[in-house]
Amino acid sequence: MNTWSLYDYLPSGNGYKCRLAMHQLEKPFQLVQKDIMAGMSRTPEFLAKNPNGRIPVLDLGDGRCLAESNAILLFVAEGSRLLPSDSWERAQVYQWLFFEQYSHEPNVATPRFWLHSLPEDKIDKGLLAKKQDLGRAALGVMDRHLASRPFFVGERYSIADIALYAYTHVADEGGLELTPFPAIRRWLGRVKEQPRHVPITYSGPFGA
Ligand SMILES: N[C@@H](CCC(=O)N[C@@H](CS)C(=O)NCC(=O)O)C(=O)O
């Protein structure tokens, strides 16, 4: 079997989703770190793997490359305990993956990226505050859902939890305090207790 490679940037929550899921599913892969701040995801070689110029990219080693973190999650989790086979439960997983990309990631991850990676004078404070408000709204949706259930779908840990955990657990780094969201805080603890959990800073070995 070909060796899988994940092109990634360690601080990225989108990359972390894939690292965490593949490690928990005991799927070995090589981590190829790309410094996106130095333009390494915009080189001709990288654009041949993902024309959108963004990490994470899963390279299957046989000429096939897959981009988009949630597509990678769905691919690696197929047939596993992390992706329900029941069509209704699976549709709910899709619901939360799409929510994550449209309502959560752009408003929870982006403030963190701006505050940590941009020089102070490059940050539009008004836009940052708007994003943070939308981020709090997304966290509110999650908190209400989790108030009466342990995990997002079907009472079991799934890739829906992994996708939403990635940026939620570091939301405070974007100025989004989790104190007002008690159900989220309890859920973060449950996710962290799952077998083979690794932190966002973990750089390998993976799958072993
Ligand atoms: N929707 C994509 C977003 C990927 C993304 O925004 N990647 C960022 C890092 S988290 C990136 O590679 N940025 C580098 C660039 O835009 O040049 C996913 O979920 O994978």
Coordinates of N, CA, C and O in Angstrom, one line a residue, residues 99-204:
F99 N -22.4 23.2 8.6 CA -22.5 24.3 9.6 C -21.1 24.8 10.0 O -20.8 26.0 10.1
E100 N -20.2 23.8 10.2 CA -18.8 24.2 10.6 C -18.2 25.1 9.6 O -17.5 26.1 9.9
Q101 N -18.3 24.7 8.3 CA -17.6 25.5 7.3 C -18.3 26.8 7.0 O -17.6 27.8 6.6
Y102 N -19.6 26.9 7.1 CA -20.3 28.2 6.8 C -20.5 29.2 7.9 O -20.3 30.4 7.8
S103 N -20.8 28.6 9.1 CA -21.2 29.5 10.2 C -20.1 29.6 11.3 O -20.1 30.5 12.1
H104 N -19.3 28.5 11.4 CA -18.4 28.4 12.6 C -16.9 28.8 12.2 O -16.4 29.8 12.7
E105 N -16.4 28.0 11.3 CA -14.9 28.3 10.9 C -14.6 29.7 10.5 O -13.7 30.3 11.0
P106 N -15.4 30.3 9.6 CA -15.1 31.7 9.2 C -15.2 32.7 10.3 O -14.6 33.8 10.2
N107 N -15.9 32.4 11.4 CA -16.1 33.3 12.5 C -15.4 33.0 13.8 O -15.2 33.8 14.6
V108 N -15.0 31.7 13.9 CA -14.3 31.3 15.1 C -12.8 31.2 14.8 O -11.9 31.6 15.6
A109 N -12.5 30.6 13.6 CA -11.0 30.4 13.3 C -10.4 31.7 12.8 O -9.2 32.0 13.1
T110 N -11.1 32.5 12.1 CA -10.5 33.7 11.5 C -10.0 34.7 12.5 O -8.9 35.2 12.4
P111 N -10.8 35.1 13.6 CA -10.3 36.0 14.6 C -9.0 35.4 15.2 O -8.1 36.2 15.5
R112 N -9.0 34.1 15.4 CA -7.7 33.5 16.0 C -6.6 33.7 15.1 O -5.5 34.1 15.5
F113 N -6.8 33.5 13.8 CA -5.7 33.7 12.8 C -5.3 35.1 12.8 O -4.1 35.4 12.8
W114 N -6.2 36.0 12.7 CA -5.8 37.5 12.7 C -5.0 37.9 13.9 O -4.0 38.5 13.8
L115 N -5.5 37.5 15.1 CA -4.9 37.9 16.3 C -3.5 37.3 16.5 O -2.6 37.9 17.1
H116 N -3.3 36.1 15.9 CA -2.0 35.4 16.1 C -1.0 35.6 15.0 O 0.2 35.5 15.3
S117 N -1.5 35.9 13.8 CA -0.6 35.9 12.7 C -0.4 37.2 12.0 O 0.5 37.4 11.2
L118 N -1.3 38.2 12.2 CA -1.2 39.5 11.5 C -0.6 40.5 12.5 O -0.9 40.5 13.7
P119 N 0.2 41.4 11.9 CA 0.6 42.6 12.7 C -0.6 43.4 13.1 O -1.6 43.5 12.4
E120 N -0.5 43.9 14.3 CA -1.6 44.7 14.9 C -2.3 45.7 14.0 O -3.5 45.8 13.8
D121 N -1.4 46.5 13.2 CA -1.9 47.5 12.3 C -2.6 47.0 11.1 O -3.2 47.7 10.3
K122 N -2.5 45.7 10.9 CA -3.2 45.1 9.7 C -4.5 44.5 10.0 O -5.3 44.0 9.2
I123 N -4.9 44.6 11.3 CA -6.2 44.0 11.8 C -7.3 45.1 11.7 O -7.1 46.2 12.3
D124 N -8.4 44.8 11.0 CA -9.5 45.7 10.9 C -10.4 45.4 12.2 O -11.0 44.4 12.2
K125 N -10.3 46.3 13.1 CA -10.9 46.1 14.5 C -12.4 45.9 14.4 O -13.0 45.1 15.1
G126 N -13.0 46.7 13.4 CA -14.5 46.6 13.3 C -14.9 45.3 12.7 O -15.9 44.7 13.2
L127 N -14.1 44.8 11.7 CA -14.5 43.5 11.1 C -14.2 42.4 12.1 O -15.0 41.4 12.2
L128 N -13.1 42.6 12.9 CA -12.8 41.5 13.9 C -14.0 41.4 14.9 O -14.4 40.3 15.2
A129 N -14.5 42.6 15.3 CA -15.6 42.5 16.3 C -16.9 41.9 15.7 O -17.6 41.1 16.4
K130 N -17.1 42.1 14.4 CA -18.3 41.5 13.7 C -18.1 40.0 13.6 O -19.0 39.2 13.9
K131 N -16.9 39.6 13.3 CA -16.6 38.1 13.2 C -16.8 37.5 14.5 O -17.4 36.4 14.7
Q132 N -16.3 38.2 15.6 CA -16.4 37.6 16.9 C -17.9 37.5 17.3 O -18.3 36.5 18.0
D133 N -18.7 38.4 17.0 CA -20.2 38.3 17.3 C -20.8 37.1 16.6 O -21.5 36.4 17.2
L134 N -20.4 37.0 15.3 CA -20.9 35.8 14.6 C -20.4 34.5 15.1 O -21.1 33.5 15.2
G135 N -19.1 34.5 15.6 CA -18.5 33.4 16.2 C -19.3 33.0 17.5 O -19.6 31.8 17.7
R136 N -19.7 34.0 18.3 CA -20.5 33.7 19.5 C -21.8 33.2 19.2 O -22.3 32.3 19.9
A137 N -22.4 33.6 18.1 CA -23.7 33.1 17.6 C -23.6 31.6 17.3 O -24.4 30.8 17.7
A138 N -22.5 31.3 16.6 CA -22.3 29.9 16.2 C -22.1 29.0 17.5 O -22.6 27.9 17.6
L139 N -21.3 29.6 18.4 CA -21.1 28.8 19.7 C -22.4 28.6 20.4 O -22.6 27.6 21.1
G140 N -23.3 29.6 20.3 CA -24.6 29.5 21.0 C -25.4 28.4 20.4 O -26.1 27.7 21.1
V141 N -25.4 28.3 19.1 CA -26.1 27.2 18.4 C -25.6 25.8 18.9 O -26.3 24.9 19.3
M142 N -24.3 25.7 19.0 CA -23.7 24.5 19.5 C -24.0 24.2 20.9 O -24.4 23.0 21.3
D143 N -24.0 25.2 21.8 CA -24.3 25.0 23.2 C -25.7 24.6 23.4 O -25.9 23.7 24.2
R144 N -26.6 25.2 22.7 CA -28.1 24.7 22.8 C -28.2 23.3 22.4 O -28.9 22.5 23.0
H145 N -27.6 22.9 21.3 CA -27.7 21.5 20.8 C -27.1 20.5 21.8 O -27.7 19.5 22.1
L146 N -26.0 20.9 22.4 CA -25.2 20.0 23.3 C -25.8 20.0 24.7 O -25.5 19.1 25.5
A147 N -26.8 20.9 25.0 CA -27.3 21.0 26.4 C -28.0 19.7 26.8 O -28.1 19.3 27.9
S148 N -28.6 18.9 25.7 CA -29.3 17.7 26.1 C -28.7 16.5 25.4 O -29.4 15.4 25.4
R149 N -27.5 16.5 25.0 CA -26.9 15.3 24.4 C -25.4 15.3 24.5 O -24.8 16.4 24.6
P150 N -24.7 14.2 24.6 CA -23.3 14.1 24.9 C -22.4 14.5 23.7 O -21.3 15.1 23.8
F151 N -22.9 14.2 22.5 CA -22.1 14.4 21.2 C -23.1 15.0 20.2 O -24.3 15.0 20.4
F152 N -22.6 15.4 19.0 CA -23.4 16.1 18.1 C -24.5 15.2 17.4 O -25.6 15.6 17.2
V153 N -24.1 13.9 17.1 CA -25.0 13.1 16.4 C -25.1 11.7 17.0 O -24.0 11.1 17.4
G154 N -26.3 11.2 17.2 CA -26.5 9.8 17.6 C -25.9 9.4 18.9 O -25.6 8.2 19.1
E155 N -25.7 10.3 19.8 CA -25.1 10.0 21.2 C -23.7 9.4 21.1 O -23.3 8.8 22.1
R156 N -23.1 9.5 20.0 CA -21.7 8.9 19.9 C -20.7 9.9 19.3 O -21.1 10.7 18.4
Y157 N -19.5 9.8 19.7 CA -18.4 10.6 19.1 C -18.3 10.3 17.6 O -18.2 9.1 17.2
S158 N -18.2 11.3 16.8 CA -18.1 11.1 15.3 C -17.3 12.2 14.7 O -16.8 13.1 15.4
I159 N -17.1 12.2 13.4 CA -16.3 13.2 12.7 C -17.0 14.6 12.9 O -16.4 15.6 12.7
A160 N -18.3 14.6 13.2 CA -19.0 15.9 13.4 C -18.3 16.6 14.7 O -18.1 17.8 14.7
D161 N -18.1 15.8 15.7 CA -17.4 16.3 16.9 C -16.0 16.7 16.6 O -15.5 17.8 17.1
I162 N -15.3 15.9 15.8 CA -13.9 16.3 15.5 C -13.8 17.6 14.7 O -13.0 18.5 15.0
A163 N -14.7 17.8 13.7 CA -14.7 19.0 12.9 C -15.0 20.2 13.8 O -14.3 21.3 13.6
L164 N -15.9 20.1 14.7 CA -16.2 21.3 15.5 C -15.3 21.5 16.7 O -15.1 22.6 17.2
Y165 N -14.7 20.4 17.1 CA -13.7 20.5 18.3 C -12.5 21.4 17.8 O -11.9 22.2 18.6
A166 N -12.0 21.2 16.6 CA -10.7 21.7 16.2 C -10.6 23.2 16.5 O -9.5 23.6 17.0
Y167 N -11.5 24.0 16.1 CA -11.4 25.4 16.4 C -12.1 25.9 17.6 O -11.7 26.9 18.2
T168 N -13.1 25.1 18.1 CA -13.8 25.5 19.4 C -12.8 25.4 20.6 O -12.9 26.3 21.4
H169 N -12.0 24.4 20.6 CA -11.2 24.3 21.8 C -10.1 25.4 21.9 O -9.5 25.5 23.0
V170 N -9.8 26.1 20.8 CA -8.9 27.2 20.9 C -9.6 28.5 20.6 O -8.9 29.5 20.2
A171 N -10.9 28.6 20.8 CA -11.7 29.8 20.4 C -11.2 31.0 21.3 O -11.2 32.1 20.8
D172 N -10.7 30.7 22.5 CA -10.3 31.8 23.3 C -9.1 32.6 22.7 O -8.9 33.7 22.9
E173 N -8.3 31.9 21.9 CA -7.2 32.5 21.2 C -7.6 33.5 20.2 O -6.8 34.4 19.7
G174 N -8.9 33.5 19.8 CA -9.5 34.5 18.9 C -10.4 35.5 19.7 O -11.2 36.2 19.1
G175 N -10.2 35.5 21.0 CA -11.0 36.4 21.8 C -12.4 35.9 22.1 O -13.3 36.7 22.5
L176 N -12.7 34.7 21.9 CA -14.0 34.1 22.2 C -14.0 33.2 23.4 O -13.6 32.1 23.4
E177 N -14.3 33.8 24.5 CA -14.3 33.1 25.8 C -15.4 32.0 25.8 O -16.5 32.3 25.3
L178 N -15.2 30.9 26.4 CA -16.2 29.8 26.4 C -17.0 29.8 27.8 O -17.9 28.9 27.9
T179 N -16.7 30.7 28.7 CA -17.4 30.7 30.0 C -18.9 30.7 29.8 O -19.6 30.0 30.5
P180 N -19.5 31.5 28.8 CA -20.9 31.5 28.7 C -21.5 30.3 28.1 O -22.7 30.2 27.9
F181 N -20.7 29.3 27.7 CA -21.2 28.1 27.0 C -20.9 26.8 27.8 O -20.0 26.0 27.4
P182 N -21.6 26.5 28.9 CA -21.3 25.4 29.8 C -21.4 24.0 29.1 O -20.6 23.1 29.4
A183 N -22.4 23.9 28.2 CA -22.5 22.6 27.5 C -21.4 22.3 26.6 O -20.9 21.2 26.5
I184 N -20.9 23.4 25.9 CA -19.7 23.2 25.1 C -18.5 22.8 26.0 O -17.7 21.9 25.6
R185 N -18.3 23.4 27.1 CA -17.2 23.1 28.0 C -17.2 21.7 28.4 O -16.2 21.0 28.4
R186 N -18.4 21.2 28.8 CA -18.5 19.7 29.2 C -18.2 18.8 28.0 O -17.5 17.8 28.1
W187 N -18.7 19.2 26.8 CA -18.4 18.4 25.6 C -16.9 18.4 25.2 O -16.4 17.3 24.9
L188 N -16.3 19.5 25.4 CA -14.8 19.6 25.1 C -14.1 18.5 26.0 O -13.2 17.8 25.5
G189 N -14.5 18.4 27.2 CA -13.9 17.4 28.1 C -14.2 16.0 27.6 O -13.3 15.1 27.7
R190 N -15.4 15.7 27.2 CA -15.7 14.4 26.7 C -14.9 14.0 25.4 O -14.4 12.9 25.2
V191 N -14.7 15.0 24.5 CA -13.9 14.8 23.3 C -12.5 14.5 23.7 O -11.9 13.5 23.2
K192 N -12.0 15.2 24.6 CA -10.6 15.1 25.1 C -10.3 13.7 25.7 O -9.2 13.2 25.7
E193 N -11.4 13.1 26.3 CA -11.2 11.8 26.9 C -11.3 10.6 25.9 O -11.1 9.5 26.3
Q194 N -11.6 10.9 24.6 CA -11.7 9.8 23.7 C -10.3 9.1 23.5 O -9.3 9.7 23.5
P195 N -10.4 7.8 23.3 CA -9.1 7.0 23.1 C -8.3 7.6 21.9 O -8.8 8.1 20.9
R196 N -6.9 7.7 22.2 CA -6.0 8.1 21.2 C -6.1 9.6 20.8 O -5.7 10.0 19.7
H197 N -6.7 10.4 21.8 CA -6.8 11.8 21.5 C -5.4 12.4 21.5 O -4.5 12.0 22.4
V198 N -5.1 13.3 20.6 CA -3.8 14.0 20.6 C -4.1 15.5 20.5 O -5.1 15.9 19.9
P199 N -3.2 16.4 21.1 CA -3.4 17.8 21.0 C -3.0 18.4 19.7 O -2.3 17.7 18.9
I200 N -3.5 19.6 19.4 CA -3.2 20.3 18.1 C -1.7 20.4 17.9 O -1.3 20.5 16.7
T201 N -0.9 20.5 18.9 CA 0.5 20.7 18.8 C 1.3 19.4 18.5 O 2.5 19.4 18.2
Y202 N 0.6 18.2 18.6 CA 1.2 16.9 18.4 C 1.7 16.8 16.9 O 0.8 17.0 16.0
S203 N 2.9 16.4 16.7 CA 3.4 16.3 15.3 C 3.8 14.9 14.9 O 4.5 14.7 13.9
G204 N 3.4 13.9 15.7 CA 3.7 12.5 15.3 C 4.5 11.8 16.3 O 4.9 12.4 17.3

